[in-house]
Amino acid sequence: MKFFVDTANLEQIKQAFDYGILDGVTTNPSLMAKEGISGEANILEHYAKIANMVDGDVSAEVISTDFQGMIEEGQKLAAIAPNIVVKVPMIREGVKALSWFTANGIRTNCTLVFSAGQAILAAKAGATYVSPFIGRIDDTTWAGMQLIYDIVEIYANYGFATEVLAASIRTANHIKECAIAGADVVTCPLKTIEGLFNHPLTDIGLEKFLADYNKLNG
Ligand code: G3P
């Protein structure tokens, strides 16, 4: 399972990269705004910086909601670097745009996916990745993880090549559950990935090992 970090913060991306476990980056307009990045030139420049920091895929989202606008924006984003993937919302015009990008060799990430039906549409349109939002489904008291199980099973049934990129991951347990479900990728903030480190027995065990060593070696 690949680990993507879900941020536009360069320091967080560097920290994730330094662990040696980073496979890519996802961003969205909210995350770009959080970093204070605005204006087309600055946005393109920021994506270029991120794409240069990692070997893996970097999702850059269009903000147009009409077919022509998405195509024009997507082409500009894809031209930044070979590892840029164009992120497109799951709306009617978005599915048309996904199909166009597929036909024209531009890789895509279909975002804002909240149902298996939407995931089928994304796969039929040839999306490289589909992004089901687990945490936001959990926020509504529905079971976000079930969507990952359903999509993984459906895609396996038909051999769809679209990769399941579990997004809106809020806990380390979500990451573990996604691995059990067979998600291809999880994307989450660095601190959620870091939650995987935590176990009190590791800390207690290390403290004892070092104390025993120091008894004899001072
Ligand atoms: O990539 C989608 C992700 O950023 C959404 O996460 O926590 O805002 O629901 P969240």
PDB file of C-alpha atoms and ligand atoms in Angstrom:
ATOM      1  CA  MET A   1       0.000   0.000   0.000  1.00  0.00           C
ATOM      2  CA  LYS A   2       1.337   3.383  -0.995  1.00  0.00           C
ATOM      3  CA  PHE A   3       1.487   6.316   1.461  1.00  0.00           C
ATOM      4  CA  PHE A   4       0.659   9.763   0.137  1.00  0.00           C
ATOM      5  CA  VAL A   5       0.780  12.816   2.378  1.00  0.00           C
ATOM      6  CA  ASP A   6      -2.294  15.034   2.076  1.00  0.00           C
ATOM      7  CA  THR A   7      -0.875  18.532   2.341  1.00  0.00           C
ATOM      8  CA  ALA A   8       0.509  21.473   0.403  1.00  0.00           C
ATOM      9  CA  ASN A   9       2.933  22.252   3.236  1.00  0.00           C
ATOM     10  CA  LEU A  10       6.502  21.849   1.971  1.00  0.00           C
ATOM     11  CA  GLU A  11       7.953  21.214   5.453  1.00  0.00           C
ATOM     12  CA  GLN A  12       5.470  18.388   6.111  1.00  0.00           C
ATOM     13  CA  ILE A  13       6.258  16.872   2.716  1.00  0.00           C
ATOM     14  CA  LYS A  14       9.990  17.020   3.489  1.00  0.00           C
ATOM     15  CA  GLN A  15       9.477  15.408   6.909  1.00  0.00           C
ATOM     16  CA  ALA A  16       7.407  12.592   5.356  1.00  0.00           C
ATOM     17  CA  PHE A  17      10.032  12.146   2.621  1.00  0.00           C
ATOM     18  CA  ASP A  18      12.819  11.918   5.233  1.00  0.00           C
ATOM     19  CA  TYR A  19      11.166   8.833   6.783  1.00  0.00           C
ATOM     20  CA  GLY A  20      11.731   7.129   3.419  1.00  0.00           C
ATOM     21  CA  ILE A  21       8.133   5.907   3.298  1.00  0.00           C
ATOM     22  CA  LEU A  22       6.561   8.591   1.120  1.00  0.00           C
ATOM     23  CA  ASP A  23       5.096   7.525  -2.232  1.00  0.00           C
ATOM     24  CA  GLY A  24       3.361  10.724  -3.286  1.00  0.00           C
ATOM     25  CA  VAL A  25       1.367  13.830  -2.365  1.00  0.00           C
ATOM     26  CA  THR A  26      -2.252  14.904  -2.688  1.00  0.00           C
ATOM     27  CA  THR A  27      -3.466  18.471  -2.432  1.00  0.00           C
ATOM     28  CA  ASN A  28      -6.784  20.230  -2.837  1.00  0.00           C
ATOM     29  CA  PRO A  29      -7.859  23.892  -3.067  1.00  0.00           C
ATOM     30  CA  SER A  30      -8.494  24.025   0.711  1.00  0.00           C
ATOM     31  CA  LEU A  31      -4.983  22.752   1.470  1.00  0.00           C
ATOM     32  CA  MET A  32      -3.432  25.253  -0.980  1.00  0.00           C
ATOM     33  CA  ALA A  33      -5.437  28.089   0.627  1.00  0.00           C
ATOM     34  CA  LYS A  34      -4.239  26.931   4.077  1.00  0.00           C
ATOM     35  CA  GLU A  35      -0.661  27.593   2.888  1.00  0.00           C
ATOM     36  CA  GLY A  36      -1.697  31.044   1.603  1.00  0.00           C
ATOM     37  CA  ILE A  37      -0.993  30.129  -2.034  1.00  0.00           C
ATOM     38  CA  SER A  38      -3.127  32.182  -4.450  1.00  0.00           C
ATOM     39  CA  GLY A  39      -2.991  33.399  -8.053  1.00  0.00           C
ATOM     40  CA  GLU A  40      -2.434  31.094 -11.023  1.00  0.00           C
ATOM     41  CA  ALA A  41       1.323  31.693 -11.351  1.00  0.00           C
ATOM     42  CA  ASN A  42       1.947  31.087  -7.627  1.00  0.00           C
ATOM     43  CA  ILE A  43      -0.242  27.992  -7.609  1.00  0.00           C
ATOM     44  CA  LEU A  44       1.581  26.471 -10.622  1.00  0.00           C
ATOM     45  CA  GLU A  45       4.939  27.349  -9.060  1.00  0.00           C
ATOM     46  CA  HIS A  46       3.968  25.716  -5.755  1.00  0.00           C
ATOM     47  CA  TYR A  47       2.902  22.520  -7.540  1.00  0.00           C
ATOM     48  CA  ALA A  48       6.247  22.534  -9.375  1.00  0.00           C
ATOM     49  CA  LYS A  49       8.087  22.741  -6.029  1.00  0.00           C
ATOM     50  CA  ILE A  50       6.088  19.816  -4.627  1.00  0.00           C
ATOM     51  CA  ALA A  51       6.538  17.720  -7.789  1.00  0.00           C
ATOM     52  CA  ASN A  52      10.268  18.315  -7.560  1.00  0.00           C
ATOM     53  CA  MET A  53      10.428  17.134  -3.937  1.00  0.00           C
ATOM     54  CA  VAL A  54       9.025  13.628  -4.480  1.00  0.00           C
ATOM     55  CA  ASP A  55       9.497  10.854  -7.036  1.00  0.00           C
ATOM     56  CA  GLY A  56       5.871   9.713  -6.820  1.00  0.00           C
ATOM     57  CA  ASP A  57       2.606  11.187  -8.019  1.00  0.00           C
ATOM     58  CA  VAL A  58       1.370  14.619  -6.959  1.00  0.00           C
ATOM     59  CA  SER A  59      -2.349  15.340  -7.308  1.00  0.00           C
ATOM     60  CA  ALA A  60      -3.152  18.913  -8.373  1.00  0.00           C
ATOM     61  CA  GLU A  61      -6.848  19.825  -8.444  1.00  0.00           C
ATOM     62  CA  VAL A  62      -8.722  21.823 -11.069  1.00  0.00           C
ATOM     63  CA  ILE A  63     -11.095  24.489  -9.802  1.00  0.00           C
ATOM     64  CA  SER A  64     -13.188  24.753 -12.982  1.00  0.00           C
ATOM     65  CA  THR A  65     -16.516  22.922 -12.963  1.00  0.00           C
ATOM     66  CA  ASP A  66     -17.188  22.990 -16.715  1.00  0.00           C
ATOM     67  CA  PHE A  67     -15.678  20.528 -19.216  1.00  0.00           C
ATOM     68  CA  GLN A  68     -13.694  23.072 -21.256  1.00  0.00           C
ATOM     69  CA  GLY A  69     -12.332  24.821 -18.171  1.00  0.00           C
ATOM     70  CA  MET A  70     -11.223  21.526 -16.635  1.00  0.00           C
ATOM     71  CA  ILE A  71      -9.473  20.475 -19.849  1.00  0.00           C
ATOM     72  CA  GLU A  72      -7.590  23.767 -20.140  1.00  0.00           C
ATOM     73  CA  GLU A  73      -6.607  23.804 -16.455  1.00  0.00           C
ATOM     74  CA  GLY A  74      -5.710  20.117 -16.447  1.00  0.00           C
ATOM     75  CA  GLN A  75      -3.410  20.490 -19.431  1.00  0.00           C
ATOM     76  CA  LYS A  76      -1.558  23.342 -17.697  1.00  0.00           C
ATOM     77  CA  LEU A  77      -1.228  21.306 -14.499  1.00  0.00           C
ATOM     78  CA  ALA A  78      -0.073  18.164 -16.320  1.00  0.00           C
ATOM     79  CA  ALA A  79       2.568  20.183 -18.179  1.00  0.00           C
ATOM     80  CA  ILE A  80       4.260  21.171 -14.879  1.00  0.00           C
ATOM     81  CA  ALA A  81       5.952  17.790 -14.396  1.00  0.00           C
ATOM     82  CA  PRO A  82       5.504  14.141 -15.443  1.00  0.00           C
ATOM     83  CA  ASN A  83       4.474  13.154 -11.904  1.00  0.00           C
ATOM     84  CA  ILE A  84       1.550  15.596 -11.744  1.00  0.00           C
ATOM     85  CA  VAL A  85      -1.843  13.878 -11.722  1.00  0.00           C
ATOM     86  CA  VAL A  86      -4.891  16.035 -12.510  1.00  0.00           C
ATOM     87  CA  LYS A  87      -7.507  15.897  -9.761  1.00  0.00           C
ATOM     88  CA  VAL A  88     -11.061  16.186 -11.061  1.00  0.00           C
ATOM     89  CA  PRO A  89     -14.316  16.326  -9.042  1.00  0.00           C
ATOM     90  CA  MET A  90     -16.954  13.587  -9.375  1.00  0.00           C
ATOM     91  CA  ILE A  91     -19.541  15.613 -11.256  1.00  0.00           C
ATOM     92  CA  ARG A  92     -21.037  15.089 -14.729  1.00  0.00           C
ATOM     93  CA  GLU A  93     -18.618  17.490 -16.424  1.00  0.00           C
ATOM     94  CA  GLY A  94     -15.823  15.916 -14.384  1.00  0.00           C
ATOM     95  CA  VAL A  95     -16.539  12.439 -15.767  1.00  0.00           C
ATOM     96  CA  LYS A  96     -16.505  13.855 -19.312  1.00  0.00           C
ATOM     97  CA  ALA A  97     -13.169  15.505 -18.512  1.00  0.00           C
ATOM     98  CA  LEU A  98     -11.787  12.263 -17.026  1.00  0.00           C
ATOM     99  CA  SER A  99     -12.657  10.437 -20.256  1.00  0.00           C
ATOM    100  CA  TRP A 100     -10.967  13.177 -22.306  1.00  0.00           C
ATOM    101  CA  PHE A 101      -7.822  13.109 -20.156  1.00  0.00           C
ATOM    102  CA  THR A 102      -7.701   9.297 -20.413  1.00  0.00           C
ATOM    103  CA  ALA A 103      -7.975   9.470 -24.204  1.00  0.00           C
ATOM    104  CA  ASN A 104      -5.196  12.060 -24.278  1.00  0.00           C
ATOM    105  CA  GLY A 105      -2.718  10.281 -22.003  1.00  0.00           C
ATOM    106  CA  ILE A 106      -3.120  12.571 -18.980  1.00  0.00           C
ATOM    107  CA  ARG A 107      -3.323  10.787 -15.630  1.00  0.00           C
ATOM    108  CA  THR A 108      -6.149  11.676 -13.245  1.00  0.00           C
ATOM    109  CA  ASN A 109      -7.464  11.398  -9.700  1.00  0.00           C
ATOM    110  CA  CYS A 110     -11.254  11.487  -9.363  1.00  0.00           C
ATOM    111  CA  THR A 111     -12.036  13.248  -6.076  1.00  0.00           C
ATOM    112  CA  LEU A 112     -15.056  13.797  -3.826  1.00  0.00           C
ATOM    113  CA  VAL A 113     -16.217  10.194  -4.220  1.00  0.00           C
ATOM    114  CA  PHE A 114     -18.773   9.105  -1.615  1.00  0.00           C
ATOM    115  CA  SER A 115     -20.438   6.046  -3.189  1.00  0.00           C
ATOM    116  CA  ALA A 116     -19.512   2.850  -4.998  1.00  0.00           C
ATOM    117  CA  GLY A 117     -21.644   4.002  -7.923  1.00  0.00           C
ATOM    118  CA  GLN A 118     -19.494   7.097  -8.331  1.00  0.00           C
ATOM    119  CA  ALA A 119     -16.376   4.912  -8.137  1.00  0.00           C
ATOM    120  CA  ILE A 120     -17.708   2.749 -10.982  1.00  0.00           C
ATOM    121  CA  LEU A 121     -18.176   5.883 -13.127  1.00  0.00           C
ATOM    122  CA  ALA A 122     -14.620   7.027 -12.355  1.00  0.00           C
ATOM    123  CA  ALA A 123     -13.192   3.634 -13.345  1.00  0.00           C
ATOM    124  CA  LYS A 124     -15.279   3.489 -16.535  1.00  0.00           C
ATOM    125  CA  ALA A 125     -13.882   6.922 -17.469  1.00  0.00           C
ATOM    126  CA  GLY A 126     -10.353   5.556 -16.981  1.00  0.00           C
ATOM    127  CA  ALA A 127      -9.330   7.532 -13.886  1.00  0.00           C
ATOM    128  CA  THR A 128      -5.839   6.614 -12.679  1.00  0.00           C
ATOM    129  CA  TYR A 129      -6.966   6.996  -9.057  1.00  0.00           C
ATOM    130  CA  VAL A 130     -10.331   7.219  -7.324  1.00  0.00           C
ATOM    131  CA  SER A 131     -10.514   9.095  -4.006  1.00  0.00           C
ATOM    132  CA  PRO A 132     -13.274   7.934  -1.645  1.00  0.00           C
ATOM    133  CA  PHE A 133     -13.489  10.243   1.421  1.00  0.00           C
ATOM    134  CA  ILE A 134     -13.632   7.958   4.458  1.00  0.00           C
ATOM    135  CA  GLY A 135     -13.575  10.470   7.339  1.00  0.00           C
ATOM    136  CA  ARG A 136     -16.262  12.692   5.855  1.00  0.00           C
ATOM    137  CA  ILE A 137     -18.583   9.669   5.553  1.00  0.00           C
ATOM    138  CA  ASP A 138     -17.829   8.728   9.171  1.00  0.00           C
ATOM    139  CA  ASP A 139     -18.726  12.330  10.106  1.00  0.00           C
ATOM    140  CA  THR A 140     -22.281  11.605   8.940  1.00  0.00           C
ATOM    141  CA  THR A 141     -22.487   8.410  11.074  1.00  0.00           C
ATOM    142  CA  TRP A 142     -22.303   6.206   7.963  1.00  0.00           C
ATOM    143  CA  ALA A 143     -19.420   3.681   7.743  1.00  0.00           C
ATOM    144  CA  GLY A 144     -16.655   5.148   5.607  1.00  0.00           C
ATOM    145  CA  MET A 145     -14.524   2.024   5.596  1.00  0.00           C
ATOM    146  CA  GLN A 146     -17.309  -0.079   4.051  1.00  0.00           C
ATOM    147  CA  LEU A 147     -16.978   2.048   0.919  1.00  0.00           C
ATOM    148  CA  ILE A 148     -13.323   1.019   0.580  1.00  0.00           C
ATOM    149  CA  TYR A 149     -14.236  -2.682   0.890  1.00  0.00           C
ATOM    150  CA  ASP A 150     -16.998  -2.259  -1.724  1.00  0.00           C
ATOM    151  CA  ILE A 151     -14.848  -0.406  -4.273  1.00  0.00           C
ATOM    152  CA  VAL A 152     -11.897  -2.802  -3.899  1.00  0.00           C
ATOM    153  CA  GLU A 153     -14.260  -5.760  -4.490  1.00  0.00           C
ATOM    154  CA  ILE A 154     -16.034  -4.161  -7.456  1.00  0.00           C
ATOM    155  CA  TYR A 155     -12.773  -3.180  -9.159  1.00  0.00           C
ATOM    156  CA  ALA A 156     -11.406  -6.713  -8.637  1.00  0.00           C
ATOM    157  CA  ASN A 157     -14.595  -8.218 -10.110  1.00  0.00           C
ATOM    158  CA  TYR A 158     -13.999  -6.415 -13.395  1.00  0.00           C
ATOM    159  CA  GLY A 159     -10.253  -5.914 -13.433  1.00  0.00           C
ATOM    160  CA  PHE A 160     -10.503  -2.115 -13.441  1.00  0.00           C
ATOM    161  CA  ALA A 161      -7.011  -0.592 -13.456  1.00  0.00           C
ATOM    162  CA  THR A 162      -8.080   2.464 -11.406  1.00  0.00           C
ATOM    163  CA  GLU A 163      -6.237   2.554  -8.070  1.00  0.00           C
ATOM    164  CA  VAL A 164      -8.233   3.012  -4.866  1.00  0.00           C
ATOM    165  CA  LEU A 165      -6.757   6.046  -3.092  1.00  0.00           C
ATOM    166  CA  ALA A 166      -8.432   6.214   0.324  1.00  0.00           C
ATOM    167  CA  ALA A 167      -8.709   9.890   1.322  1.00  0.00           C
ATOM    168  CA  SER A 168     -10.034  11.880   4.270  1.00  0.00           C
ATOM    169  CA  ILE A 169      -8.112   9.473   6.492  1.00  0.00           C
ATOM    170  CA  ARG A 170      -8.312  10.743  10.058  1.00  0.00           C
ATOM    171  CA  THR A 171      -6.751   8.012  12.244  1.00  0.00           C
ATOM    172  CA  ALA A 172      -3.919   5.500  12.239  1.00  0.00           C
ATOM    173  CA  ASN A 173      -6.615   2.835  12.567  1.00  0.00           C
ATOM    174  CA  HIS A 174      -8.140   4.033   9.275  1.00  0.00           C
ATOM    175  CA  ILE A 175      -4.743   3.335   7.673  1.00  0.00           C
ATOM    176  CA  LYS A 176      -4.647  -0.206   9.119  1.00  0.00           C
ATOM    177  CA  GLU A 177      -8.240  -0.866   8.018  1.00  0.00           C
ATOM    178  CA  CYS A 178      -7.444   0.372   4.501  1.00  0.00           C
ATOM    179  CA  ALA A 179      -4.514  -2.060   4.352  1.00  0.00           C
ATOM    180  CA  ILE A 180      -6.824  -4.921   5.384  1.00  0.00           C
ATOM    181  CA  ALA A 181      -9.404  -3.830   2.800  1.00  0.00           C
ATOM    182  CA  GLY A 182      -6.777  -3.786   0.057  1.00  0.00           C
ATOM    183  CA  ALA A 183      -6.715  -0.056  -0.768  1.00  0.00           C
ATOM    184  CA  ASP A 184      -3.869   0.749  -3.183  1.00  0.00           C
ATOM    185  CA  VAL A 185      -3.034   4.092  -1.533  1.00  0.00           C
ATOM    186  CA  VAL A 186      -3.869   6.035   1.622  1.00  0.00           C
ATOM    187  CA  THR A 187      -3.498   9.785   1.784  1.00  0.00           C
ATOM    188  CA  CYS A 188      -3.517  11.642   5.094  1.00  0.00           C
ATOM    189  CA  PRO A 189      -1.769  14.355   7.093  1.00  0.00           C
ATOM    190  CA  LEU A 190       1.736  13.508   8.323  1.00  0.00           C
ATOM    191  CA  LYS A 191       0.580  13.361  11.957  1.00  0.00           C
ATOM    192  CA  THR A 192      -1.878  10.566  11.074  1.00  0.00           C
ATOM    193  CA  ILE A 193       0.908   8.524   9.458  1.00  0.00           C
ATOM    194  CA  GLU A 194       3.026   9.204  12.557  1.00  0.00           C
ATOM    195  CA  GLY A 195       0.264   7.668  14.672  1.00  0.00           C
ATOM    196  CA  LEU A 196       1.435   4.302  13.302  1.00  0.00           C
ATOM    197  CA  PHE A 197       4.635   4.619  15.361  1.00  0.00           C
ATOM    198  CA  ASN A 198       2.833   4.697  18.685  1.00  0.00           C
ATOM    199  CA  HIS A 199       2.962   1.746  21.069  1.00  0.00           C
ATOM    200  CA  PRO A 200       3.718   2.081  24.798  1.00  0.00           C
ATOM    201  CA  LEU A 201       5.405  -1.354  24.879  1.00  0.00           C
ATOM    202  CA  THR A 202       7.971  -0.099  22.350  1.00  0.00           C
ATOM    203  CA  ASP A 203       8.815   2.849  24.631  1.00  0.00           C
ATOM    204  CA  ILE A 204       8.882   0.673  27.786  1.00  0.00           C
ATOM    205  CA  GLY A 205      10.972  -2.005  26.040  1.00  0.00           C
ATOM    206  CA  LEU A 206      13.532   0.480  24.720  1.00  0.00           C
ATOM    207  CA  GLU A 207      13.847   2.156  28.118  1.00  0.00           C
ATOM    208  CA  LYS A 208      14.580  -1.245  29.725  1.00  0.00           C
ATOM    209  CA  PHE A 209      17.107  -2.267  27.049  1.00  0.00           C
ATOM    210  CA  LEU A 210      19.012   0.993  27.533  1.00  0.00           C
ATOM    211  CA  ALA A 211      18.829   0.815  31.346  1.00  0.00           C
ATOM    212  CA  ASP A 212      20.224  -2.762  31.308  1.00  0.00           C
ATOM    213  CA  TYR A 213      23.034  -1.725  28.941  1.00  0.00           C
ATOM    214  CA  ASN A 214      23.902   1.270  31.109  1.00  0.00           C
ATOM    215  CA  LYS A 215      24.097  -0.862  34.288  1.00  0.00           C
ATOM    216  CA  LEU A 216      27.225  -2.527  32.906  1.00  0.00           C
ATOM    217  CA  ASN A 217      28.520   0.116  30.546  1.00  0.00           C
ATOM    218  CA  GLY A 218      27.773   3.200  32.597  1.00  0.00           C
TER     219      GLY A 218
HETATM  220  O1  G3P B   1      -7.759  14.655  -0.043  1.00  0.00           O
HETATM  221  C1  G3P B   1      -9.015  14.768   0.583  1.00  0.00           C
HETATM  222  C2  G3P B   1      -8.839  15.113   2.013  1.00  0.00           C
HETATM  223  O2  G3P B   1      -8.010  16.232   2.092  1.00  0.00           O
HETATM  224  C3  G3P B   1     -10.061  15.396   2.783  1.00  0.00           C
HETATM  225  O3  G3P B   1      -9.733  15.258   4.124  1.00  0.00           O
HETATM  226  O4  G3P B   1      -9.955  15.547   6.533  1.00  0.00           O
HETATM  227  O5  G3P B   1     -10.666  17.386   4.943  1.00  0.00           O
HETATM  228  O6  G3P B   1     -12.009  15.294   5.165  1.00  0.00           O
HETATM  229  P1  G3P B   1     -10.634  15.910   5.242  1.00  0.00           P
END
